[in-house]
C-alpha cells in the first residue's frame, strides 16, 4: 500500500440545506423536543423514574453543557403529572415538648383548610368564652359554689368568736382586719387605765389568754386561706367544665369538615386534645383582668401557639412535585428555622427543605454541590438508609434549635454528576452509590442520522422561540450541524453538548440582528463560530507569533536528516489548538539503546513513555533477529518546556530515528502525527483537526510553497472537519493532506526511497531499512572492536 492524498471533499463533511426539508426553523414550531442522540440515556431515565421500589434513584453522568438538567427536568414533569398529588405537611406546636414540634400530613388542600379553620376557631373563642361565663346557668353554679365556701369560712369565724368570748375578748371585723377587745367580768371593755391596775397574776393570765387567742386567729386565717384556694381551684374546675364543650365543639366540627384518613385523624385528635387542655388551663387570659396590658401580651403568645404552620401546601398542585435544588445547603435541603442564629424560636419559624417539598415526587441535585458540605452529605446518607428525615431546626454550624419529629420521606433523587466526581465518590463511599441503582449515561457524541438532524433542527427552533431569537434558515441550521460534527471531531458523529449549540444560536442571532436581517443565515453562524475562536485563541496567537518571528524554531521547506516536524496540542479547557514541534534524533554505536530525553528529566507522562517503548520494540523486531542491537540513540522534542504526554508523536519520533540511522533526509514541509504499534501500524490520534490547522497556520505565516502538508493515520480520515481556509488551500494545491496505514508508507513519502522488505540477504541496500541495517551492522562491529581492545591479552603458557 502507498500513501494516499486526500481531496477537498474528504476534509470536511458538508450538510446539504435542501436535505433538511424546511426553509427556516419557524416551520418547526410546535414540534416536540426529543433527546437528540441520547436515546440510551432516555430509556434508562424513563425506566428509573417509573420504578417505585427504594434504591432506584437516578445517577445522571455526563459533561457540563450536555443538557442533562434541562432534559431530565422535562421528563420529571412528564412523570410527575402521572403521579398523585402528595399530602400537605403541617408543623404544629407540641405543648408537651415545645422544642420538638409535631408534624402532620393531611391530604392535598386539607392543610390550608386546617390552618384557616384553626384561625377562625381561635377568633371565635375569644368571643364565646367570655360570653359563656356570663350566662345564667354558669352564674347560678358559681354562686352556689361561692356560697358553699363562704359557709365554711363563716363556720370558722363563728368558732373563733366563740373562743374569744370564752376568754373575755370581743372580735370585730374592720375593713378586712380582725380587731380584738378585752372585756371584764361584766362584759365592759377594759381600758388601758384599768389594765394598769391589774395585779401581776392577772396581767400574766391576760397575756397567756391573748397568746392563745392569737394562735386561734392564725388557725382561722390559715383555714380561710386554704378555703379560698380551694374555692379558686373549684371555680377553675367549674369554668373549665362549662368551657370544655364550647371549645371542644369547634374543634370537633373542624375535624369532621376535614375528613382525614384514620392515621392523620388520630394524630390531629391528639393534637387538638393538647390544644383544648392548654386553653382550659389558661382560660383566664380570655377574660378581662386587672393588668390588661400584661393579659393581652400573654394572650397573644397563647393564641400564636394555636396556629398551624403549613410548610408544604399542595392545594393548587397537579401531580407530584418536581424540585430542582440549585443551592443544597443544610437548611435549604433539610429544612430549619427562618433564622439559624436566633436565640428563641418556635414551631411557627420552621420552614420545609427541598426534601420535604419533594415528598411524593422528585428532587434534582448536583453531586458537586453536595460534596461541598459534609453535614449535608451525612444527612442525605442517613435519609437514604432509613427513609426517614430527622430534620434539625438549625445548621450544625450554630447552636441546636428545634427539631421536628422524624418524618418518612418518599422522594426519588436525581443526581447530576460528572464522571470524575462519580468515580471519586464510588471509591470513597460505595454504599452510597448503591442507592443510585439507575445510571443514566449521557454520550459525549452520537451517530449522525437523518432523524438526529431533524431533532437538532427542532431543538434550534425551540431555542429561538424560548429566547425570542430570530429563526434560522436551513443553510444556517446546516452550518450549525457542521459545527456539531466539528466539536465531535467526526464526520459520522455529532457532539452531545447541546449547550454549545445553544450558545452558537444566540450569538448568530446577535450578528444577524446587527446587520438588520430577518433571519439567521449560514454566514452569521460561521462568523459567530470564528468570533468564539477569536475570543479564546490569545495563547495560540502568541505561539504562532513566536514561530513567525523565529523564536520558536520551525523549518517548513527543504530536507533535513534526523529532523521532522511533529504535531502536539495545547489544551486550555475551553480551547485546544495544535502546535508544531521539531523532533530530532541522534544515533551512534553503543549498548544503551533508545534514550527518551523527556523521560530522563521527568518531563514526559506514562503514555508518552509507553509510546517510546513500543517504538523501541518495533525497531528490535526489525533488526534484532540479524544481531543484537548495538546502538545508542536519543530522541527529543525541541523547545518543549511544559512536559510531553500522549503517544501521538511516536510515529514522528520513529521517522527521526530512522532518518538518523539511514542518513536519508526527511521533507520538512510534511508534518507528521500518529501513534505506532509493534507491527508498524499507524494508529489514530486525537485532536487531528487542531493539529492540522495549527501546522497550516504556521506554514501560512512562514510562507506556503505548495509542498507543505500533513501526514496522518488513515484511520483518522473520518475525524476530519477542517476549517474552510484549510480546505480551500488544499483545493488550490497550496497544502496537502496525506494518509497512511503503515509506518513504511509514510517513511517512503518523507524520504522518496522505498522502505524495504526482508529478503534472503536482508533488506535491500537501497531501501530505508537496508541503509539502517548497514548502519547498525557498522555499530555492531565498532562495539565488538572496542570490546576486544579493552579485554586483557592472554599470556603464553610455558612449554
Tab-separated table of C-alpha atoms in Angstrom, residues 356-580:
chain	number	residue	atom	x	y	z
A	356	UNK	CA	-39.928	17.587	52.262
A	357	UNK	CA	-41.230	19.753	49.443
A	358	UNK	CA	-40.329	16.962	47.014
A	359	UNK	CA	-42.067	14.251	49.102
A	360	UNK	CA	-44.064	12.017	46.789
A	361	UNK	CA	-42.173	13.315	43.761
A	362	UNK	CA	-38.690	14.099	42.513
A	363	UNK	CA	-35.686	16.082	43.711
A	364	UNK	CA	-32.886	17.035	41.319
A	365	UNK	CA	-29.463	17.808	42.772
A	366	UNK	CA	-25.881	18.252	41.572
A	367	UNK	CA	-23.271	15.992	43.145
A	368	UNK	CA	-20.604	18.678	43.190
A	369	UNK	CA	-22.831	20.860	45.394
A	370	UNK	CA	-23.361	18.058	47.915
A	371	UNK	CA	-19.647	17.344	48.201
A	372	UNK	CA	-19.086	20.895	49.461
A	373	UNK	CA	-20.902	20.286	52.787
A	374	UNK	CA	-20.069	17.244	54.910
A	375	UNK	CA	-23.125	17.738	57.160
A	376	UNK	CA	-25.482	17.710	54.178
A	377	UNK	CA	-23.756	14.649	52.763
A	378	UNK	CA	-24.083	12.703	56.017
A	379	UNK	CA	-27.740	13.696	56.497
A	380	UNK	CA	-28.558	12.569	52.987
A	381	UNK	CA	-26.809	9.250	53.587
A	382	UNK	CA	-28.938	8.627	56.693
A	383	UNK	CA	-32.094	9.532	54.823
A	384	UNK	CA	-31.374	7.086	52.004
A	385	UNK	CA	-30.548	4.363	54.509
A	386	UNK	CA	-33.609	4.781	56.751
A	387	UNK	CA	-36.131	6.552	54.542
A	388	UNK	CA	-36.793	8.972	57.412
A	389	UNK	CA	-35.724	12.559	57.840
A	390	UNK	CA	-34.572	13.798	61.216
A	391	UNK	CA	-34.831	17.481	60.428
A	392	UNK	CA	-32.939	19.784	62.723
A	393	UNK	CA	-34.053	23.329	63.096
A	394	UNK	CA	-30.523	24.668	62.953
A	395	UNK	CA	-27.413	24.067	60.946
A	396	UNK	CA	-24.648	22.181	62.784
A	397	UNK	CA	-22.589	25.361	62.488
A	398	UNK	CA	-24.844	27.055	65.048
A	399	UNK	CA	-26.339	26.071	68.373
A	400	UNK	CA	-29.043	23.406	68.141
A	401	UNK	CA	-32.577	24.685	67.665
A	402	UNK	CA	-35.889	22.961	67.448
A	403	UNK	CA	-36.063	19.519	65.907
A	404	UNK	CA	-39.228	18.206	64.336
A	405	UNK	CA	-40.337	14.646	64.652
A	406	UNK	CA	-38.624	12.179	62.331
A	407	UNK	CA	-40.642	12.038	59.126
A	408	UNK	CA	-40.860	9.394	56.451
A	409	UNK	CA	-39.790	10.841	53.097
A	410	UNK	CA	-40.721	9.226	49.796
A	411	UNK	CA	-38.669	11.047	47.191
A	412	UNK	CA	-36.793	9.907	44.108
A	413	UNK	CA	-33.412	11.594	43.888
A	414	UNK	CA	-31.979	12.589	40.516
A	415	UNK	CA	-28.285	13.357	40.908
A	416	UNK	CA	-26.386	15.164	38.156
A	417	UNK	CA	-22.667	14.320	38.216
A	418	UNK	CA	-19.539	14.374	36.143
A	419	UNK	CA	-17.803	11.066	35.557
A	420	UNK	CA	-14.767	12.233	37.546
A	421	UNK	CA	-16.868	13.225	40.585
A	422	UNK	CA	-18.799	9.950	40.408
A	423	UNK	CA	-15.585	7.910	40.304
A	424	UNK	CA	-14.304	9.739	43.373
A	425	UNK	CA	-17.474	9.067	45.357
A	426	UNK	CA	-17.709	5.474	44.181
A	427	UNK	CA	-14.242	4.792	45.517
A	428	UNK	CA	-14.781	6.628	48.805
A	429	UNK	CA	-18.360	5.558	49.596
A	430	UNK	CA	-19.557	2.547	47.549
A	431	UNK	CA	-22.586	2.025	49.834
A	432	UNK	CA	-23.854	5.489	48.960
A	433	UNK	CA	-23.509	4.835	45.244
A	434	UNK	CA	-25.568	1.629	45.525
A	435	UNK	CA	-28.559	3.756	46.446
A	436	UNK	CA	-28.494	5.013	42.849
A	437	UNK	CA	-29.351	1.809	41.037
A	438	UNK	CA	-30.260	3.524	37.774
A	439	UNK	CA	-27.361	5.067	35.874
A	440	UNK	CA	-28.224	7.498	33.094
A	441	UNK	CA	-25.107	7.968	30.982
A	442	UNK	CA	-25.121	10.848	28.505
A	443	UNK	CA	-22.932	10.172	25.460
A	444	UNK	CA	-20.376	12.806	24.504
A	445	UNK	CA	-21.087	12.147	20.834
A	446	UNK	CA	-23.776	10.301	18.900
A	447	UNK	CA	-24.134	8.829	15.439
A	448	UNK	CA	-25.486	11.307	12.908
A	449	UNK	CA	-28.648	10.196	11.115
A	450	UNK	CA	-31.493	11.969	9.294
A	451	UNK	CA	-33.506	11.547	12.498
A	452	UNK	CA	-30.873	13.278	14.658
A	453	UNK	CA	-30.608	16.049	12.055
A	454	UNK	CA	-34.334	16.664	12.275
A	455	UNK	CA	-34.267	16.522	16.089
A	456	UNK	CA	-31.426	19.028	16.216
A	457	UNK	CA	-33.333	21.382	13.901
A	458	UNK	CA	-36.370	21.151	16.198
A	459	UNK	CA	-34.091	21.933	19.142
A	460	UNK	CA	-32.812	25.042	17.360
A	461	UNK	CA	-36.419	26.110	16.678
A	462	UNK	CA	-37.324	25.701	20.361
A	463	UNK	CA	-34.260	27.720	21.396
A	464	UNK	CA	-35.285	30.539	19.067
A	465	UNK	CA	-38.861	30.503	20.387
A	466	UNK	CA	-37.937	30.229	24.057
A	467	UNK	CA	-35.357	33.015	23.939
A	468	UNK	CA	-37.171	35.238	21.453
A	469	UNK	CA	-34.446	34.969	18.795
A	470	UNK	CA	-34.568	35.277	15.043
A	471	UNK	CA	-35.291	31.952	13.399
A	472	UNK	CA	-32.568	30.187	11.435
A	473	UNK	CA	-32.609	29.380	7.736
A	474	UNK	CA	-31.994	25.824	6.575
A	475	UNK	CA	-28.494	26.853	5.494
A	476	UNK	CA	-27.820	28.250	8.987
A	477	UNK	CA	-29.018	25.026	10.602
A	478	UNK	CA	-26.802	23.051	8.205
A	479	UNK	CA	-23.840	25.177	9.305
A	480	UNK	CA	-24.758	24.591	12.955
A	481	UNK	CA	-24.777	20.840	12.298
A	482	UNK	CA	-21.363	21.052	10.665
A	483	UNK	CA	-20.091	22.837	13.753
A	484	UNK	CA	-21.539	19.992	15.847
A	485	UNK	CA	-19.570	17.484	13.755
A	486	UNK	CA	-16.510	19.676	14.228
A	487	UNK	CA	-16.981	19.702	18.028
A	488	UNK	CA	-17.320	15.905	17.946
A	489	UNK	CA	-14.269	15.626	15.696
A	490	UNK	CA	-16.053	13.125	13.483
A	491	UNK	CA	-17.820	13.236	10.113
A	492	UNK	CA	-20.175	10.440	11.183
A	493	UNK	CA	-20.974	11.667	14.680
A	494	UNK	CA	-22.252	14.824	16.313
A	495	UNK	CA	-21.430	16.458	19.629
A	496	UNK	CA	-23.780	15.791	22.534
A	497	UNK	CA	-23.092	19.125	24.255
A	498	UNK	CA	-26.258	20.999	23.373
A	499	UNK	CA	-25.008	24.000	25.350
A	500	UNK	CA	-22.501	24.697	22.586
A	501	UNK	CA	-25.289	24.678	20.004
A	502	UNK	CA	-27.436	26.993	22.115
A	503	UNK	CA	-24.563	29.476	22.538
A	504	UNK	CA	-23.886	29.413	18.797
A	505	UNK	CA	-27.571	30.104	18.019
A	506	UNK	CA	-27.674	33.028	20.469
A	507	UNK	CA	-24.506	34.628	19.082
A	508	UNK	CA	-25.564	34.055	15.473
A	509	UNK	CA	-28.850	35.817	16.256
A	510	UNK	CA	-26.931	38.820	17.606
A	511	UNK	CA	-24.861	39.102	14.424
A	512	UNK	CA	-27.898	38.700	12.166
A	513	UNK	CA	-29.811	41.286	14.162
A	514	UNK	CA	-26.873	43.692	13.973
A	515	UNK	CA	-26.918	43.584	10.169
A	516	UNK	CA	-30.707	44.026	10.087
A	517	UNK	CA	-31.509	40.548	8.772
A	518	UNK	CA	-34.921	38.943	9.116
A	519	UNK	CA	-33.432	35.567	9.979
A	520	UNK	CA	-30.115	33.940	10.783
A	521	UNK	CA	-28.108	32.763	7.763
A	522	UNK	CA	-25.108	30.471	7.373
A	523	UNK	CA	-22.751	33.448	7.209
A	524	UNK	CA	-23.917	34.520	10.688
A	525	UNK	CA	-23.253	31.078	12.134
A	526	UNK	CA	-19.809	30.929	10.539
A	527	UNK	CA	-18.989	34.439	11.786
A	528	UNK	CA	-20.203	33.564	15.294
A	529	UNK	CA	-18.044	30.431	15.313
A	530	UNK	CA	-14.994	32.391	14.207
A	531	UNK	CA	-15.725	35.075	16.807
A	532	UNK	CA	-15.892	32.434	19.544
A	533	UNK	CA	-12.498	31.131	18.493
A	534	UNK	CA	-11.040	34.650	18.294
A	535	UNK	CA	-12.073	35.318	21.904
A	536	UNK	CA	-10.186	32.252	23.081
A	537	UNK	CA	-7.101	31.966	20.881
A	538	UNK	CA	-4.886	34.522	22.594
A	539	UNK	CA	-2.288	31.948	23.611
A	540	UNK	CA	-2.451	30.276	20.206
A	541	UNK	CA	-1.752	33.618	18.519
A	542	UNK	CA	1.244	34.232	20.769
A	543	UNK	CA	2.644	30.786	19.973
A	544	UNK	CA	2.189	31.352	16.233
A	545	UNK	CA	3.835	34.765	16.555
A	546	UNK	CA	6.849	33.140	18.184
A	547	UNK	CA	7.089	30.765	15.198
A	548	UNK	CA	6.770	33.564	12.673
A	549	UNK	CA	9.465	35.606	14.441
A	550	UNK	CA	11.879	32.677	14.567
A	551	UNK	CA	11.888	32.489	18.344
A	552	UNK	CA	10.391	29.031	18.106
A	553	UNK	CA	12.418	27.083	15.533
A	554	UNK	CA	10.424	25.545	12.723
A	555	UNK	CA	11.584	24.657	9.204
A	556	UNK	CA	8.793	24.021	6.692
A	557	UNK	CA	10.774	23.622	3.492
A	558	UNK	CA	13.731	21.626	2.213
A	559	UNK	CA	15.113	18.428	3.704
A	560	UNK	CA	16.957	17.599	6.923
A	561	UNK	CA	18.476	14.434	8.296
A	562	UNK	CA	17.145	13.170	11.669
A	563	UNK	CA	14.679	16.026	11.913
A	564	UNK	CA	10.920	16.033	11.389
A	565	UNK	CA	8.007	18.262	12.352
A	566	UNK	CA	5.672	16.624	14.818
A	567	UNK	CA	2.264	17.918	15.913
A	568	UNK	CA	1.171	18.487	19.501
A	569	UNK	CA	-1.894	20.007	21.138
A	570	UNK	CA	-2.248	22.570	23.888
A	571	UNK	CA	-5.499	22.327	25.844
A	572	UNK	CA	-6.753	25.374	27.762
A	573	UNK	CA	-10.036	23.775	28.776
A	574	UNK	CA	-12.292	25.897	26.580
A	575	UNK	CA	-9.894	25.990	23.637
A	576	UNK	CA	-7.481	23.452	22.154
A	577	UNK	CA	-5.030	24.233	19.389
A	578	UNK	CA	-2.257	22.500	17.516
A	579	UNK	CA	1.393	23.447	17.838
A	580	UNK	CA	4.093	22.062	15.507
